Amino acid sequence: FTGSAFGSAAIWQYESLKSRVQTYFEEARTDWMDKMRPQKRGDFRKQVNSWWNNLTEGQRTVTGIIAANVFVFCLWRLPGMRRIMFTYFTSNPSSRAVCSPMLLSTFSHFSLFHMAANMYVLWSFSSSIVSLLGCEQFIAVYLSAGVISTFVSYVAKMATGRFEPSLGA
């Protein structure tokens, strides 16, 4: 999984750089058209765009991860989703589904305080780590760390003989 994550990140990074170079040249050609276009209306949209544009690249990257974690947290609150959540969003080496929960449990939190604390820490160091690695490599590290830590949890559960499900990485 880790090799695939980093290989995909390298391809994504290449394609992103290629796209930025193409966009730069296209914007240079069509810059004069922006002055002729009518401005879009809506104060809310302007506020959201202003907020988004003031974020660092790391904060923008982590915003997607935080959104995924909040979405999964909300799914835990739906009674009809409990069976699916226990099957695919908790890690347990004795479960029928062993591989997909290794990744999906990375986004799973049952306690609001636990999720908020994790997301705050992620947000706080996101700018520096993404500026060091790039957003593509950071996502590969994040996903790989989640899968590897779940694997270590599987090994510890097998060694101790305790097979209860757990959340998170």
mmCIF file of C-alpha atoms in Angstrom:
data_model
loop_
_atom_site.group_PDB
_atom_site.id
_atom_site.type_symbol
_atom_site.label_atom_id
_atom_site.label_comp_id
_atom_site.label_asym_id
_atom_site.label_seq_id
_atom_site.Cartn_x
_atom_site.Cartn_y
_atom_site.Cartn_z
ATOM 1 C CA PHE A 1 0.000 0.000 0.000
ATOM 2 C CA THR A 2 2.766 2.420 0.931
ATOM 3 C CA GLY A 3 4.588 1.879 -2.369
ATOM 4 C CA SER A 4 1.378 2.472 -4.291
ATOM 5 C CA ALA A 5 0.605 5.586 -2.241
ATOM 6 C CA PHE A 6 4.006 7.140 -2.897
ATOM 7 C CA GLY A 7 4.020 6.064 -6.546
ATOM 8 C CA SER A 8 0.598 7.647 -7.026
ATOM 9 C CA ALA A 9 1.782 10.764 -5.207
ATOM 10 C CA ALA A 10 4.772 11.083 -7.558
ATOM 11 C CA ILE A 11 2.514 10.810 -10.617
ATOM 12 C CA TRP A 12 0.058 13.271 -9.081
ATOM 13 C CA GLN A 13 2.899 15.677 -8.292
ATOM 14 C CA TYR A 14 4.175 15.490 -11.887
ATOM 15 C CA GLU A 15 0.701 16.046 -13.337
ATOM 16 C CA SER A 16 0.074 18.923 -10.928
ATOM 17 C CA LEU A 17 3.305 20.641 -11.929
ATOM 18 C CA LYS A 18 2.530 20.111 -15.600
ATOM 19 C CA SER A 19 -0.944 21.574 -15.108
ATOM 20 C CA ARG A 20 0.434 24.616 -13.255
ATOM 21 C CA VAL A 21 2.870 25.345 -16.071
ATOM 22 C CA GLN A 22 0.107 25.043 -18.688
ATOM 23 C CA THR A 23 -2.218 27.216 -16.608
ATOM 24 C CA TYR A 24 0.463 29.876 -16.246
ATOM 25 C CA PHE A 25 0.866 30.184 -20.005
ATOM 26 C CA GLU A 26 -2.899 30.095 -20.619
ATOM 27 C CA GLU A 27 -3.472 32.828 -18.037
ATOM 28 C CA ALA A 28 -0.804 34.975 -19.635
ATOM 29 C CA ARG A 29 -2.691 34.750 -22.940
ATOM 30 C CA THR A 30 -6.173 35.336 -21.550
ATOM 31 C CA ASP A 31 -5.391 37.864 -18.797
ATOM 32 C CA TRP A 32 -7.012 40.677 -20.742
ATOM 33 C CA MET A 33 -10.358 38.798 -20.857
ATOM 34 C CA ASP A 34 -10.670 38.864 -17.053
ATOM 35 C CA LYS A 35 -10.986 42.624 -17.143
ATOM 36 C CA MET A 36 -13.896 42.384 -19.576
ATOM 37 C CA ARG A 37 -15.887 39.676 -17.722
ATOM 38 C CA PRO A 38 -18.650 40.770 -15.339
ATOM 39 C CA GLN A 39 -17.927 40.131 -11.650
ATOM 40 C CA LYS A 40 -19.841 37.339 -9.931
ATOM 41 C CA ARG A 41 -22.396 38.329 -7.287
ATOM 42 C CA GLY A 42 -22.778 37.049 -3.768
ATOM 43 C CA ASP A 43 -21.129 38.150 -0.555
ATOM 44 C CA PHE A 44 -21.046 34.635 0.906
ATOM 45 C CA ARG A 45 -19.178 33.287 -2.098
ATOM 46 C CA LYS A 46 -16.683 36.149 -1.890
ATOM 47 C CA GLN A 47 -16.119 35.474 1.808
ATOM 48 C CA VAL A 48 -15.555 31.767 1.217
ATOM 49 C CA ASN A 49 -13.173 32.504 -1.680
ATOM 50 C CA SER A 50 -11.322 35.065 0.435
ATOM 51 C CA TRP A 51 -11.009 32.578 3.318
ATOM 52 C CA TRP A 52 -9.865 29.775 0.997
ATOM 53 C CA ASN A 53 -7.319 31.965 -0.793
ATOM 54 C CA ASN A 54 -5.824 33.098 2.537
ATOM 55 C CA LEU A 55 -5.105 29.500 3.592
ATOM 56 C CA THR A 56 -1.664 28.037 3.084
ATOM 57 C CA GLU A 57 -1.267 25.062 0.759
ATOM 58 C CA GLY A 58 -0.918 22.823 3.804
ATOM 59 C CA GLN A 59 -4.125 24.110 5.359
ATOM 60 C CA ARG A 60 -5.984 23.581 2.081
ATOM 61 C CA THR A 61 -4.680 20.010 1.919
ATOM 62 C CA VAL A 62 -5.644 19.243 5.501
ATOM 63 C CA THR A 63 -9.101 20.779 5.018
ATOM 64 C CA GLY A 64 -10.012 17.801 2.816
ATOM 65 C CA ILE A 65 -8.714 15.333 5.394
ATOM 66 C CA ILE A 66 -10.617 17.103 8.165
ATOM 67 C CA ALA A 67 -13.789 17.082 6.037
ATOM 68 C CA ALA A 68 -13.415 13.318 5.488
ATOM 69 C CA ASN A 69 -12.947 12.746 9.235
ATOM 70 C CA VAL A 70 -15.985 14.888 10.102
ATOM 71 C CA PHE A 71 -18.075 13.057 7.483
ATOM 72 C CA VAL A 72 -17.113 9.658 8.918
ATOM 73 C CA PHE A 73 -17.765 10.971 12.444
ATOM 74 C CA CYS A 74 -21.283 12.000 11.356
ATOM 75 C CA LEU A 75 -21.860 8.563 9.801
ATOM 76 C CA TRP A 76 -21.201 7.011 13.220
ATOM 77 C CA ARG A 77 -24.159 9.022 14.535
ATOM 78 C CA LEU A 78 -26.637 7.484 12.063
ATOM 79 C CA PRO A 79 -28.230 4.340 13.555
ATOM 80 C CA GLY A 80 -28.736 2.753 10.133
ATOM 81 C CA MET A 81 -25.011 2.999 9.377
ATOM 82 C CA ARG A 82 -23.718 1.305 12.555
ATOM 83 C CA ARG A 83 -23.309 -2.152 11.024
ATOM 84 C CA ILE A 84 -21.368 -0.819 8.031
ATOM 85 C CA MET A 85 -19.283 1.421 10.269
ATOM 86 C CA PHE A 86 -18.330 -1.452 12.598
ATOM 87 C CA THR A 87 -17.486 -3.670 9.622
ATOM 88 C CA TYR A 88 -15.402 -1.245 7.559
ATOM 89 C CA PHE A 89 -14.367 1.637 9.832
ATOM 90 C CA THR A 90 -13.003 -0.294 12.814
ATOM 91 C CA SER A 91 -9.859 -2.380 12.747
ATOM 92 C CA ASN A 92 -10.064 -5.947 13.972
ATOM 93 C CA PRO A 93 -7.809 -8.783 12.784
ATOM 94 C CA SER A 94 -10.578 -11.349 13.288
ATOM 95 C CA SER A 95 -13.061 -9.500 11.077
ATOM 96 C CA ARG A 96 -14.174 -10.702 7.630
ATOM 97 C CA ALA A 97 -12.987 -7.408 6.139
ATOM 98 C CA VAL A 98 -9.339 -7.018 7.093
ATOM 99 C CA CYS A 99 -7.708 -4.878 4.391
ATOM 100 C CA SER A 100 -10.126 -2.019 3.743
ATOM 101 C CA PRO A 101 -10.561 -1.203 7.466
ATOM 102 C CA MET A 102 -6.791 -0.723 7.667
ATOM 103 C CA LEU A 103 -7.270 2.413 5.552
ATOM 104 C CA LEU A 104 -10.825 3.426 6.433
ATOM 105 C CA SER A 105 -10.320 3.254 10.213
ATOM 106 C CA THR A 106 -7.722 5.999 9.794
ATOM 107 C CA PHE A 107 -10.613 8.441 9.304
ATOM 108 C CA SER A 108 -12.766 7.004 12.093
ATOM 109 C CA HIS A 109 -13.327 8.674 15.470
ATOM 110 C CA PHE A 110 -16.140 7.964 17.885
ATOM 111 C CA SER A 111 -15.438 10.750 20.400
ATOM 112 C CA LEU A 112 -15.843 14.390 19.375
ATOM 113 C CA PHE A 113 -13.013 15.433 21.697
ATOM 114 C CA HIS A 114 -10.656 12.810 20.228
ATOM 115 C CA MET A 115 -11.432 13.888 16.672
ATOM 116 C CA ALA A 116 -11.171 17.604 17.494
ATOM 117 C CA ALA A 117 -7.806 17.133 19.212
ATOM 118 C CA ASN A 118 -6.411 15.067 16.320
ATOM 119 C CA MET A 119 -7.649 17.519 13.689
ATOM 120 C CA TYR A 120 -6.272 20.509 15.631
ATOM 121 C CA VAL A 121 -2.833 18.913 15.797
ATOM 122 C CA LEU A 122 -3.015 18.011 12.105
ATOM 123 C CA TRP A 123 -4.022 21.589 11.251
ATOM 124 C CA SER A 124 -1.258 23.081 13.400
ATOM 125 C CA PHE A 125 1.657 21.371 11.672
ATOM 126 C CA SER A 126 0.131 21.096 8.189
ATOM 127 C CA SER A 127 1.710 24.247 6.752
ATOM 128 C CA SER A 128 5.274 23.310 7.667
ATOM 129 C CA ILE A 129 5.064 19.636 6.659
ATOM 130 C CA VAL A 130 3.325 20.329 3.335
ATOM 131 C CA SER A 131 5.862 23.024 2.491
ATOM 132 C CA LEU A 132 8.576 20.444 3.203
ATOM 133 C CA LEU A 133 7.032 17.447 1.388
ATOM 134 C CA GLY A 134 4.412 18.895 -0.957
ATOM 135 C CA CYS A 135 0.713 18.111 -0.647
ATOM 136 C CA GLU A 136 0.893 14.916 -2.709
ATOM 137 C CA GLN A 137 3.686 13.375 -0.644
ATOM 138 C CA PHE A 138 2.030 14.536 2.590
ATOM 139 C CA ILE A 139 -1.180 12.698 1.699
ATOM 140 C CA ALA A 140 0.883 9.599 0.872
ATOM 141 C CA VAL A 141 2.609 9.843 4.276
ATOM 142 C CA TYR A 142 -0.737 10.375 6.049
ATOM 143 C CA LEU A 143 -2.412 7.379 4.406
ATOM 144 C CA SER A 144 0.659 5.153 4.761
ATOM 145 C CA ALA A 145 1.041 6.051 8.436
ATOM 146 C CA GLY A 146 -2.603 5.136 8.992
ATOM 147 C CA VAL A 147 -2.252 1.746 7.302
ATOM 148 C CA ILE A 148 1.069 0.943 8.969
ATOM 149 C CA SER A 149 -0.182 1.890 12.435
ATOM 150 C CA THR A 150 -3.295 -0.241 11.930
ATOM 151 C CA PHE A 151 -1.047 -3.136 10.886
ATOM 152 C CA VAL A 152 0.994 -2.685 14.071
ATOM 153 C CA SER A 153 -2.284 -2.698 16.002
ATOM 154 C CA TYR A 154 -3.224 -5.993 14.284
ATOM 155 C CA VAL A 155 0.112 -7.510 15.286
ATOM 156 C CA ALA A 156 -0.288 -6.337 18.893
ATOM 157 C CA LYS A 157 -3.837 -7.750 19.052
ATOM 158 C CA MET A 158 -2.677 -11.083 17.654
ATOM 159 C CA ALA A 159 0.221 -11.223 20.130
ATOM 160 C CA THR A 160 -1.978 -10.459 23.142
ATOM 161 C CA GLY A 161 -4.993 -12.482 21.974
ATOM 162 C CA ARG A 162 -7.338 -9.500 22.327
ATOM 163 C CA PHE A 163 -9.476 -9.214 19.212
ATOM 164 C CA GLU A 164 -11.823 -6.345 20.032
ATOM 165 C CA PRO A 165 -12.351 -3.714 17.342
ATOM 166 C CA SER A 166 -10.621 -0.352 17.582
ATOM 167 C CA LEU A 167 -11.019 3.004 15.895
ATOM 168 C CA GLY A 168 -8.453 5.251 14.327
ATOM 169 C CA ALA A 169 -5.009 4.552 13.094
#
